[in-house]
Amino acid sequence: IVRASGNFNANQDAETLYKAMKGLGTDEDSIIKLLTSRSNSQRQQIKAAYKTLHGKDLVGDLQGELGGKFETLVVALMTPPILYDVTLLRNAIKGAGTDEKVLIEILSSRTAQQVKDITAAYRQEFDADLEEDVTGDTSGHFRRLLVILLQASRQQGVQEGNIETDAQTLFSAGEKNYGTDEDQFITILGNRSAEHLRRVFAAYMKLAGYEMEESVKRETSGGLRDLLLAVVKCARSVPAYFAETLYYSMSGAGTDDQTLIRVMASRSEVDMLDIRADYRRLFAKSLYSTIQGDTCGDYRKAILLLCGGDDA
């Protein structure tokens, strides 16, 4: 959990970081403690002060001194949130093959305003159209739903008159008949508000006898299935979606550090307390203790400080 500290002094912090990197060896502890106890906007002020005082780029200097996962995490913390999302999306699209996981996570969990800001920042940063880049790199129903999410124009509020109809349409599009009408899933799940969808899911459960997630898993496959599941989970609860994302990044053989870094860096100032509470509720252990058992070194210290506390 990142707390904006009351007696913040950007010049002083810039000096602390400069000293931590000066001379032989690097004082990683000072860097960790300082950066994890400042908010992202404070880190931007430190970056500016560092350039004014030393005529050098703070992020470049940090990269020169640090390495591996710890360096990746520090660079993430030093990047403004919208620019961080934009960079992740660009790398997901332009890297070797498409990183569907990143496209799914960002576009299903961000607010409508954030998606609009991301689209504008993407154009400014890369002189390219995010929607064009996404459509050029994906296909089929998966692409259609991504494009709908990029419009960031979900209906507002709950349409009382449509709850039963939507539940019935989803039932007819999947469980009720042989074969699946993916278009209906995409239209309803991509365009209704989260609060409306929560009501639809309850009506659907009564009608079909299944949770929406179970039907999505049975009726769809591949990238579309993963995206629909993320959309359904985020409509229910964004913090619970991220609690689950974190859990799966650390279960199984090896840790998915890219996902762990992405979620901890992007949610530390948004809903980390809620994510921790949901993690405890869903997995009967604390997020803190899972991270402790799954990471090591300076990287672990930094991630634990972002997590904030042990809900054991």
mmCIF file of N, CA, C and O in Angstrom, residues 17 21 25 53 64 77 90 95 103 107 113-114 119 127 148 151 156 161 222 248 254 258 269 273 275 311:
data_model
loop_
_atom_site.group_PDB
_atom_site.id
_atom_site.type_symbol
_atom_site.label_atom_id
_atom_site.label_comp_id
_atom_site.label_asym_id
_atom_site.label_seq_id
_atom_site.Cartn_x
_atom_site.Cartn_y
_atom_site.Cartn_z
ATOM 1 N N LEU A 17 18.162 9.331 -3.130
ATOM 2 C CA LEU A 17 18.329 8.359 -4.216
ATOM 3 C C LEU A 17 19.694 8.519 -4.884
ATOM 4 O O LEU A 17 20.349 7.530 -5.215
ATOM 5 N N MET A 21 22.895 5.628 -4.963
ATOM 6 C CA MET A 21 23.475 5.063 -6.189
ATOM 7 C C MET A 21 24.912 5.523 -6.436
ATOM 8 O O MET A 21 25.568 5.049 -7.350
ATOM 9 N N GLY A 25 28.904 0.133 -5.182
ATOM 10 C CA GLY A 25 27.738 -0.564 -4.615
ATOM 11 C C GLY A 25 26.528 0.344 -4.583
ATOM 12 O O GLY A 25 26.632 1.568 -4.667
ATOM 13 N N LEU A 53 18.462 18.823 -10.258
ATOM 14 C CA LEU A 53 19.641 18.846 -9.375
ATOM 15 C C LEU A 53 20.872 18.219 -10.018
ATOM 16 O O LEU A 53 21.988 18.669 -9.794
ATOM 17 N N GLY A 64 20.499 1.562 -14.494
ATOM 18 C CA GLY A 64 21.928 1.270 -14.551
ATOM 19 C C GLY A 64 22.450 0.590 -13.297
ATOM 20 O O GLY A 64 23.443 -0.146 -13.330
ATOM 21 N N LEU A 77 7.031 1.292 -11.048
ATOM 22 C CA LEU A 77 6.620 2.245 -10.009
ATOM 23 C C LEU A 77 6.915 3.690 -10.411
ATOM 24 O O LEU A 77 6.242 4.612 -9.971
ATOM 25 N N ARG A 90 1.195 -1.722 -25.641
ATOM 26 C CA ARG A 90 2.056 -1.652 -26.830
ATOM 27 C C ARG A 90 2.954 -2.890 -26.913
ATOM 28 O O ARG A 90 3.078 -3.516 -27.967
ATOM 29 N N GLY A 95 5.103 -7.122 -29.366
ATOM 30 C CA GLY A 95 6.117 -8.132 -29.059
ATOM 31 C C GLY A 95 5.973 -9.333 -29.991
ATOM 32 O O GLY A 95 5.127 -9.343 -30.877
ATOM 33 N N LEU A 103 -3.739 -7.804 -22.636
ATOM 34 C CA LEU A 103 -4.883 -7.137 -23.278
ATOM 35 C C LEU A 103 -6.147 -7.378 -22.457
ATOM 36 O O LEU A 103 -6.924 -6.456 -22.181
ATOM 37 N N LEU A 107 -8.044 -4.275 -20.408
ATOM 38 C CA LEU A 107 -9.294 -3.799 -21.010
ATOM 39 C C LEU A 107 -10.541 -4.258 -20.261
ATOM 40 O O LEU A 107 -11.589 -3.629 -20.373
ATOM 41 N N GLN A 113 -13.452 5.804 -18.192
ATOM 42 C CA GLN A 113 -12.606 6.998 -18.320
ATOM 43 C C GLN A 113 -11.137 6.615 -18.511
ATOM 44 O O GLN A 113 -10.427 7.207 -19.331
ATOM 45 N N GLN A 114 -10.699 5.606 -17.783
ATOM 46 C CA GLN A 114 -9.314 5.155 -17.932
ATOM 47 C C GLN A 114 -9.061 4.633 -19.349
ATOM 48 O O GLN A 114 -8.024 4.923 -19.943
ATOM 49 N N THR A 119 -6.500 5.276 -24.603
ATOM 50 C CA THR A 119 -6.560 5.417 -26.062
ATOM 51 C C THR A 119 -5.894 6.718 -26.516
ATOM 52 O O THR A 119 -5.112 6.736 -27.474
ATOM 53 N N ASP A 127 1.987 7.621 -31.749
ATOM 54 C CA ASP A 127 1.444 8.125 -32.996
ATOM 55 C C ASP A 127 0.736 6.996 -33.760
ATOM 56 O O ASP A 127 0.946 6.790 -34.958
ATOM 57 N N ILE A 148 -15.269 -3.660 -28.700
ATOM 58 C CA ILE A 148 -16.389 -3.131 -27.908
ATOM 59 C C ILE A 148 -15.872 -2.523 -26.606
ATOM 60 O O ILE A 148 -16.256 -1.415 -26.218
ATOM 61 N N GLN A 151 -14.335 0.887 -26.903
ATOM 62 C CA GLN A 151 -15.256 2.024 -27.099
ATOM 63 C C GLN A 151 -15.566 2.702 -25.758
ATOM 64 O O GLN A 151 -15.971 3.863 -25.728
ATOM 65 N N GLN A 156 -25.176 3.105 -18.679
ATOM 66 C CA GLN A 156 -25.106 3.508 -17.265
ATOM 67 C C GLN A 156 -26.258 2.869 -16.490
ATOM 68 O O GLN A 156 -27.341 2.693 -17.031
ATOM 69 N N GLY A 161 -36.082 -3.254 -16.845
ATOM 70 C CA GLY A 161 -36.890 -4.005 -17.819
ATOM 71 C C GLY A 161 -36.104 -5.030 -18.623
ATOM 72 O O GLY A 161 -36.693 -5.919 -19.239
ATOM 73 N N GLY A 222 -10.719 -20.651 -25.865
ATOM 74 C CA GLY A 222 -9.590 -19.810 -26.280
ATOM 75 C C GLY A 222 -9.605 -18.416 -25.685
ATOM 76 O O GLY A 222 -10.067 -18.196 -24.567
ATOM 77 N N TYR A 248 -3.139 -16.993 -8.990
ATOM 78 C CA TYR A 248 -2.682 -17.872 -10.069
ATOM 79 C C TYR A 248 -1.279 -17.509 -10.567
ATOM 80 O O TYR A 248 -0.584 -18.360 -11.107
ATOM 81 N N GLY A 254 6.830 -22.354 -10.469
ATOM 82 C CA GLY A 254 7.403 -21.045 -10.772
ATOM 83 C C GLY A 254 6.386 -19.924 -10.644
ATOM 84 O O GLY A 254 5.183 -20.143 -10.706
ATOM 85 N N GLN A 258 5.950 -11.362 -14.182
ATOM 86 C CA GLN A 258 5.431 -10.237 -14.985
ATOM 87 C C GLN A 258 4.033 -9.842 -14.490
ATOM 88 O O GLN A 258 3.742 -8.656 -14.335
ATOM 89 N N GLU A 269 -2.090 1.710 -5.361
ATOM 90 C CA GLU A 269 -2.756 2.934 -4.887
ATOM 91 C C GLU A 269 -4.249 2.934 -5.205
ATOM 92 O O GLU A 269 -4.926 3.934 -5.002
ATOM 93 N N LEU A 273 -6.081 -2.766 -0.457
ATOM 94 C CA LEU A 273 -6.710 -3.258 0.788
ATOM 95 C C LEU A 273 -7.857 -4.206 0.475
ATOM 96 O O LEU A 273 -8.014 -5.252 1.123
ATOM 97 N N ILE A 275 -8.197 -5.920 -2.345
ATOM 98 C CA ILE A 275 -7.602 -7.125 -2.949
ATOM 99 C C ILE A 275 -7.116 -8.056 -1.841
ATOM 100 O O ILE A 275 -7.360 -9.269 -1.873
ATOM 101 N N ASP A 311 -2.434 -10.045 6.544
ATOM 102 C CA ASP A 311 -3.783 -10.277 7.087
ATOM 103 C C ASP A 311 -3.925 -11.695 7.627
ATOM 104 O O ASP A 311 -4.963 -12.317 7.470
#
